[in-house]
Amino acid sequence: MFMISIPVATPSRSYEVLLGSGLLARAGECLGKILENRRAFVITVSPVRRRWAKVLLKSLSASGIETELLEMPDGERWKRLTTLEKLAEKLVKQGADRGVTLIALGGGVVCDVTGFLASIYMRGVDVIQVPTTVLAQVDAAIGGKTGVNLVSGKNLLGTFHQPRAVLVDPAVLETLPSREYCAGLYEALKCGIIGDPGLFRLFEDRRREILDRDPVVVEKVIADSVRLKASVVSADEREGGLRQVLNLGHTIGHALEAETRYTPLLHGEAVAWGMIAATHIALSTGKLDSVTAGRITNSVLGFGRLPRMTWQTASILKRLRSDKKTRQGVVHFILPREIGKVEITSDVPEAIVRSAVDEIRKLARD
Ligand code: GLY
């Protein structure tokens, strides 16, 4: 079976992202060294447990790894401190000590919650990420960002806690609901826009195969996106500078999610609208030519219909000022300059931001 290993090297820890179709069934073999003589707790949600937990547990147990399963409720609204507390109580009841390893099996919420719990349980235990959605495979599971939401906003509590390893099996994406699959692809497309023209072209040239989940093309999309994320995180673990480029589409995307109370849009879909807005801003400020702007916008819109909705532009502008990426009242944008190159900027006139938010509002209503 084919497996590639993509290194992530950060000051706090170096580890590998192991990637290959069918890898879940070989988890014991891949993770055996890391988990040797350790107790492991798999944290997951019910739909993922039903579909994939058995495969993982069987493989771990065949390698002599003692594993227990803990379930958390499914959905973004459970990405809260209370979920962490409940999981921690269960760990204590089951006698989990400082030597345990937590294994996150699931999408972005499971990865973020499990990573956060691992970073604070008994002042820190190991975590291994086994992401099962596109979004988690190309983004959430890599790079050590963990977090939960507050009523006031997304990911406002969190830590950096790098995993011991990440195991990515693109074959598990076969069973992902179509909307969730597409929403994750926007984050992969983002990787192409910020740093990999070849990956971007793959989205232009092989869109049909990607949407049809052709295993070979999907594996390439995931592997290229992981490589991009791994290289950015390796260069800037704590988002001192370069890592901010991963926030392309997130400045306006987060504001849209918060303004619409996290209901009509999946995270990737909000990022999609945000990327169109960022492209509009780049075009209006003369940072991007119109042909490239058209290619980016067409690629984003090429994945089918984004959910229709509406919002007040003034409210979005207000939210932008209170985002956690905003420092001393200055809103930072990541803007495309060409395919594979972006710029971090803080001097976008408010009128241009307003016009970009109006522009996507029109598209979102049509
Ligand atoms: N999701 C953006 C980052 O990991 O920095």
Coordinates of C-alpha atoms and ligand atoms in Angstrom, one line a residue:
M1 CA 0.0 0.0 0.0
F2 CA 1.2 3.5 -0.9
M3 CA 2.0 5.9 1.9
I4 CA 3.7 9.3 1.8
S5 CA 5.2 11.0 4.8
I6 CA 5.1 14.8 5.0
P7 CA 7.3 16.3 7.7
V8 CA 6.2 19.2 10.0
A9 CA 9.1 20.7 11.8
T10 CA 8.3 23.3 14.5
P11 CA 10.3 24.6 17.4
S12 CA 8.0 22.8 19.9
R13 CA 7.8 19.4 18.1
S14 CA 8.6 17.7 14.8
Y15 CA 6.3 15.1 13.5
E16 CA 5.0 13.5 10.3
V17 CA 1.8 13.5 8.5
L18 CA 1.3 10.0 7.1
L19 CA -0.9 9.9 4.1
G20 CA -2.4 7.2 2.0
S21 CA -5.6 5.6 1.0
G22 CA -6.5 2.7 3.3
L23 CA -4.1 3.9 6.0
L24 CA -6.8 3.8 8.7
A25 CA -6.7 0.0 8.6
R26 CA -2.9 0.2 9.0
A27 CA -3.0 2.6 12.0
G28 CA -1.5 0.1 14.3
E29 CA 1.5 -0.5 12.1
C30 CA 1.9 3.3 11.4
L31 CA 1.5 4.5 15.0
G32 CA 2.8 1.4 16.8
K33 CA 6.2 3.0 17.7
I34 CA 4.6 6.2 19.1
L35 CA 1.9 4.3 21.1
E36 CA 4.1 1.4 22.4
N37 CA 3.3 0.6 26.0
R38 CA 0.8 3.5 26.1
R39 CA -2.9 3.6 26.8
A40 CA -4.8 5.4 24.1
F41 CA -8.2 7.0 24.2
V42 CA -10.0 7.6 20.9
I43 CA -12.3 10.6 21.0
T44 CA -14.9 10.7 18.3
V45 CA -18.6 11.6 17.4
S46 CA -21.3 9.1 16.8
P47 CA -21.5 9.2 12.9
V48 CA -17.7 8.7 12.6
R49 CA -17.7 6.0 15.3
R50 CA -20.4 4.0 13.4
R51 CA -18.5 4.2 10.1
W52 CA -14.8 4.2 11.0
A53 CA -14.0 3.5 14.7
K54 CA -14.0 -0.3 14.3
V55 CA -11.4 -0.1 11.5
L56 CA -9.1 2.0 13.6
L57 CA -9.6 0.1 16.9
K58 CA -9.1 -3.3 15.2
S59 CA -5.8 -2.2 13.6
L60 CA -4.5 -0.7 16.9
S61 CA -5.5 -3.8 18.9
A62 CA -3.8 -6.1 16.3
S63 CA -0.6 -4.2 17.1
G64 CA -1.1 -4.7 20.9
I65 CA -2.3 -1.1 21.6
E66 CA -4.8 -0.9 24.4
T67 CA -7.5 1.6 23.3
E68 CA -10.7 2.9 24.8
L69 CA -13.4 5.0 23.0
L70 CA -14.9 8.2 24.2
E71 CA -17.8 9.9 22.4
M72 CA -18.6 13.6 22.3
P73 CA -21.7 15.2 20.9
D74 CA -21.6 16.0 17.2
G75 CA -21.6 19.5 15.8
E76 CA -20.0 23.0 16.0
R77 CA -22.3 24.0 18.9
W78 CA -20.6 21.4 21.1
K79 CA -17.2 23.0 20.5
R80 CA -17.4 24.5 23.9
L81 CA -15.5 24.3 27.2
T82 CA -18.2 22.3 28.8
T83 CA -17.5 19.4 26.3
L84 CA -13.9 19.5 27.3
E85 CA -14.8 19.3 31.0
K86 CA -17.1 16.4 30.4
L87 CA -14.5 14.5 28.5
A88 CA -11.9 15.2 31.1
E89 CA -14.2 13.9 33.9
K90 CA -14.6 10.7 31.8
L91 CA -10.9 10.3 31.4
V92 CA -10.3 10.7 35.2
K93 CA -13.1 8.1 35.9
Q94 CA -11.4 5.7 33.6
G95 CA -8.1 6.2 35.3
A96 CA -6.3 8.1 32.5
D97 CA -3.0 9.3 33.8
R98 CA -0.3 11.6 32.4
G99 CA 1.0 8.8 30.1
V100 CA -2.1 8.5 28.0
T101 CA -2.4 9.5 24.4
L102 CA -5.6 11.0 23.0
I103 CA -6.5 10.1 19.4
A104 CA -8.9 12.5 17.6
L105 CA -10.9 10.6 15.1
G106 CA -13.2 13.0 13.3
G107 CA -13.6 16.4 11.6
G108 CA -12.4 19.9 12.6
V109 CA -14.5 20.1 15.8
V110 CA -13.2 16.7 17.1
C111 CA -9.6 17.6 16.2
D112 CA -9.8 21.1 17.8
V113 CA -11.5 19.9 21.0
T114 CA -9.3 16.8 21.4
G115 CA -6.2 18.8 20.8
F116 CA -7.2 21.4 23.4
L117 CA -8.1 18.7 25.9
A118 CA -4.7 17.0 25.3
S119 CA -2.9 20.3 25.9
I120 CA -4.4 20.9 29.3
Y121 CA -5.3 17.4 30.7
M122 CA -3.0 16.9 33.6
R123 CA -1.0 19.8 32.2
G124 CA -0.6 18.1 28.9
V125 CA -0.7 14.7 27.2
D126 CA 0.1 13.5 23.7
V127 CA -2.4 13.7 20.9
I128 CA -2.5 12.0 17.5
Q129 CA -4.8 13.4 14.9
V130 CA -6.8 11.1 12.6
P131 CA -8.9 13.6 10.5
T132 CA -11.9 12.2 8.6
T133 CA -13.2 15.3 6.7
V134 CA -11.5 17.3 3.9
L135 CA -11.4 20.3 6.1
A136 CA -9.7 18.5 8.9
Q137 CA -7.3 16.6 6.7
V138 CA -6.0 19.7 4.9
D139 CA -6.2 22.2 7.7
A140 CA -7.5 21.5 11.3
A141 CA -5.4 18.4 12.1
I142 CA -2.1 20.0 11.1
G143 CA -0.2 22.7 12.8
G144 CA -1.2 22.3 16.5
K145 CA -3.9 25.0 16.7
T146 CA -6.6 23.9 19.2
G147 CA -9.6 25.7 20.4
V148 CA -13.2 26.0 21.4
N149 CA -15.8 28.8 20.8
L150 CA -17.2 31.4 23.2
V151 CA -20.6 32.9 22.8
S152 CA -18.7 36.0 21.7
G153 CA -16.9 34.3 18.9
K154 CA -15.1 31.3 17.3
N155 CA -11.9 29.8 18.6
L156 CA -11.5 32.5 21.2
L157 CA -10.1 30.0 23.7
G158 CA -7.3 27.7 22.6
T159 CA -3.7 26.7 22.7
F160 CA -0.9 25.6 20.4
H161 CA -0.3 21.9 21.0
Q162 CA 1.4 20.0 18.2
P163 CA 0.4 16.3 17.7
R164 CA 2.8 13.4 17.8
A165 CA 1.6 12.4 14.4
V166 CA -1.3 12.9 11.9
L167 CA -2.7 10.0 10.0
V168 CA -4.6 11.0 6.8
D169 CA -6.6 8.4 4.9
P170 CA -8.3 10.1 1.9
A171 CA -10.4 6.9 1.4
V172 CA -12.6 7.8 4.4
L173 CA -13.8 10.9 2.4
E174 CA -15.9 8.6 0.2
T175 CA -18.7 8.6 2.8
L176 CA -18.7 12.3 3.6
P177 CA -21.9 14.1 2.8
S178 CA -21.6 16.0 -0.4
R179 CA -22.0 19.5 1.1
E180 CA -19.4 18.9 3.8
Y181 CA -17.0 17.4 1.1
C182 CA -17.3 20.5 -1.0
A183 CA -17.0 22.9 2.0
G184 CA -13.6 21.3 2.8
L185 CA -12.4 21.6 -0.8
Y186 CA -12.5 25.4 -0.4
E187 CA -9.7 25.2 2.1
A188 CA -7.8 23.0 -0.3
L189 CA -8.4 25.5 -3.1
K190 CA -7.2 28.2 -0.7
C191 CA -3.8 26.3 -0.4
G192 CA -3.5 26.5 -4.1
I193 CA -4.2 30.2 -4.2
I194 CA -1.8 31.1 -1.4
G195 CA 1.2 29.0 -2.5
D196 CA 0.7 26.2 -5.1
P197 CA -0.2 27.1 -8.7
G198 CA -0.1 23.4 -9.6
L199 CA -2.7 22.6 -7.1
F200 CA -4.8 25.6 -8.2
R201 CA -4.6 24.3 -11.8
L202 CA -5.7 20.9 -10.7
F203 CA -8.9 22.5 -9.4
E204 CA -9.4 24.2 -12.8
D205 CA -8.5 21.2 -15.0
R206 CA -9.8 18.2 -13.0
R207 CA -12.9 19.8 -11.3
R208 CA -15.2 17.0 -12.5
E209 CA -13.0 14.3 -11.1
I210 CA -12.5 16.1 -7.8
L211 CA -16.3 16.5 -7.5
D212 CA -16.8 12.8 -8.4
R213 CA -14.2 11.9 -5.8
D214 CA -11.9 10.1 -8.2
P215 CA -9.5 8.5 -5.6
V216 CA -6.3 9.3 -7.4
V217 CA -7.1 13.0 -8.0
V218 CA -8.5 13.4 -4.5
E219 CA -5.4 11.9 -2.9
K220 CA -3.3 14.4 -4.9
V221 CA -5.4 17.4 -3.9
I222 CA -5.1 16.3 -0.2
A223 CA -1.4 15.6 -0.4
D224 CA -0.6 18.9 -2.1
S225 CA -2.7 20.8 0.4
V226 CA -1.1 19.1 3.4
R227 CA 2.4 19.8 1.9
L228 CA 1.5 23.5 1.7
K229 CA 0.1 23.7 5.2
A230 CA 3.1 21.7 6.6
S231 CA 5.6 24.0 5.0
V232 CA 3.8 27.2 6.3
V233 CA 3.5 25.9 9.8
S234 CA 7.1 24.7 9.8
A235 CA 8.2 28.2 8.9
D236 CA 5.9 30.0 11.5
E237 CA 4.4 27.8 14.2
R238 CA 2.8 30.6 16.3
E239 CA 1.4 32.8 13.5
G240 CA 4.1 35.5 14.1
G241 CA 3.9 36.4 10.4
L242 CA 3.8 33.9 7.5
R243 CA 1.2 31.6 9.0
Q244 CA -1.4 34.4 8.6
V245 CA -1.5 33.6 4.9
L246 CA -3.6 30.6 5.8
N247 CA -6.3 33.0 6.8
L248 CA -7.1 33.9 3.2
G249 CA -10.9 34.3 3.1
H250 CA -11.1 34.0 6.9
T251 CA -11.3 37.7 7.8
I252 CA -14.7 38.3 6.1
G253 CA -15.5 34.6 6.4
H254 CA -15.4 34.6 10.2
A255 CA -17.5 37.8 10.3
L256 CA -20.1 36.2 8.1
E257 CA -20.2 33.1 10.2
A258 CA -20.7 35.1 13.4
E259 CA -23.2 37.4 11.9
T260 CA -25.4 34.5 10.7
R261 CA -24.9 32.7 14.0
Y262 CA -23.0 29.8 12.5
T263 CA -26.2 28.3 11.1
P264 CA -26.6 28.7 7.3
L265 CA -22.9 28.4 6.4
L266 CA -20.4 25.7 7.0
H267 CA -16.9 27.1 7.8
G268 CA -15.5 26.2 4.4
E269 CA -18.5 27.9 2.7
A270 CA -17.9 31.1 4.7
V271 CA -14.2 31.0 3.7
A272 CA -15.4 30.6 0.1
W273 CA -17.4 33.9 0.3
G274 CA -14.4 35.4 2.1
M275 CA -12.0 34.4 -0.7
I276 CA -14.3 36.0 -3.3
A277 CA -14.4 39.2 -1.2
A278 CA -10.6 39.2 -0.8
T279 CA -10.2 38.8 -4.5
H280 CA -12.6 41.7 -5.1
I281 CA -10.5 43.9 -2.6
A282 CA -7.3 42.8 -4.3
L283 CA -8.7 43.8 -7.7
S284 CA -10.1 47.1 -6.5
T285 CA -6.8 48.1 -4.8
G286 CA -4.8 47.3 -8.0
K287 CA -3.0 44.3 -6.4
L288 CA -4.5 41.7 -8.8
D289 CA -5.2 41.7 -12.5
S290 CA -8.8 41.1 -13.7
V291 CA -8.0 37.8 -15.5
T292 CA -6.5 36.2 -12.4
A293 CA -9.4 37.6 -10.3
G294 CA -11.8 35.9 -12.7
R295 CA -10.0 32.6 -12.5
I296 CA -10.1 32.6 -8.7
T297 CA -13.7 33.6 -8.5
N298 CA -14.7 31.0 -11.1
S299 CA -12.8 28.3 -9.3
V300 CA -14.6 29.1 -6.0
L301 CA -18.0 29.3 -7.6
G302 CA -17.3 26.2 -9.7
F303 CA -18.1 23.9 -6.8
G304 CA -21.7 24.4 -7.1
R305 CA -24.2 26.6 -5.3
L306 CA -23.1 28.2 -2.1
P307 CA -26.0 28.6 0.4
R308 CA -28.0 31.8 -0.3
M309 CA -28.4 34.2 2.5
T310 CA -28.4 37.9 3.4
W311 CA -26.8 40.2 5.9
Q312 CA -26.3 43.9 6.7
T313 CA -23.0 45.1 5.3
A314 CA -22.6 47.6 8.3
S315 CA -22.8 44.7 10.8
I316 CA -20.1 42.8 8.9
L317 CA -17.9 45.8 9.0
K318 CA -18.5 46.2 12.7
R319 CA -17.6 42.5 13.3
L320 CA -14.4 42.9 11.3
R321 CA -13.2 45.4 13.8
S322 CA -13.7 43.0 16.7
D323 CA -12.2 39.9 15.1
K324 CA -9.3 38.3 16.9
K325 CA -7.1 38.8 13.9
T326 CA -7.7 42.6 14.3
R327 CA -4.9 44.3 16.2
Q328 CA -5.4 47.7 17.7
G329 CA -8.4 48.3 15.6
V330 CA -6.6 47.6 12.3
V331 CA -8.2 44.9 10.2
H332 CA -5.7 42.6 8.4
F333 CA -6.5 41.1 5.0
I334 CA -4.8 38.4 3.1
L335 CA -5.0 39.4 -0.6
P336 CA -4.1 37.4 -3.7
R337 CA -1.4 39.0 -5.8
E338 CA -1.2 36.1 -8.4
I339 CA -2.0 32.4 -8.3
G340 CA 0.3 31.0 -5.6
K341 CA 1.2 34.4 -4.0
V342 CA -0.6 36.4 -1.4
E343 CA 0.1 39.5 0.6
I344 CA -0.8 40.4 4.2
T345 CA -2.1 44.0 4.3
S346 CA -3.7 46.3 6.8
D347 CA -4.3 49.4 4.7
V348 CA -7.5 48.7 2.8
P349 CA -9.8 51.7 2.8
E350 CA -13.1 50.9 4.4
A351 CA -15.0 52.0 1.3
I352 CA -13.3 49.1 -0.6
V353 CA -14.1 46.6 2.1
R354 CA -17.7 47.8 2.0
S355 CA -17.9 47.4 -1.7
A356 CA -16.5 43.8 -1.5
V357 CA -19.0 42.8 1.2
D358 CA -21.8 44.4 -0.9
E359 CA -20.6 42.5 -3.9
I360 CA -20.7 39.0 -2.2
R361 CA -24.0 40.0 -0.6
K362 CA -25.5 40.4 -4.1
L363 CA -24.0 37.1 -5.2
A364 CA -25.4 35.4 -2.1
R365 CA -28.9 36.6 -2.8
D366 CA -29.1 35.8 -6.5
Ligands
GLY1 N1 -6.4 27.2 10.1 C1 -5.3 28.2 10.0 C2 -4.1 27.8 10.7 O1 -3.9 26.6 11.1 O2 -3.2 28.6 10.9

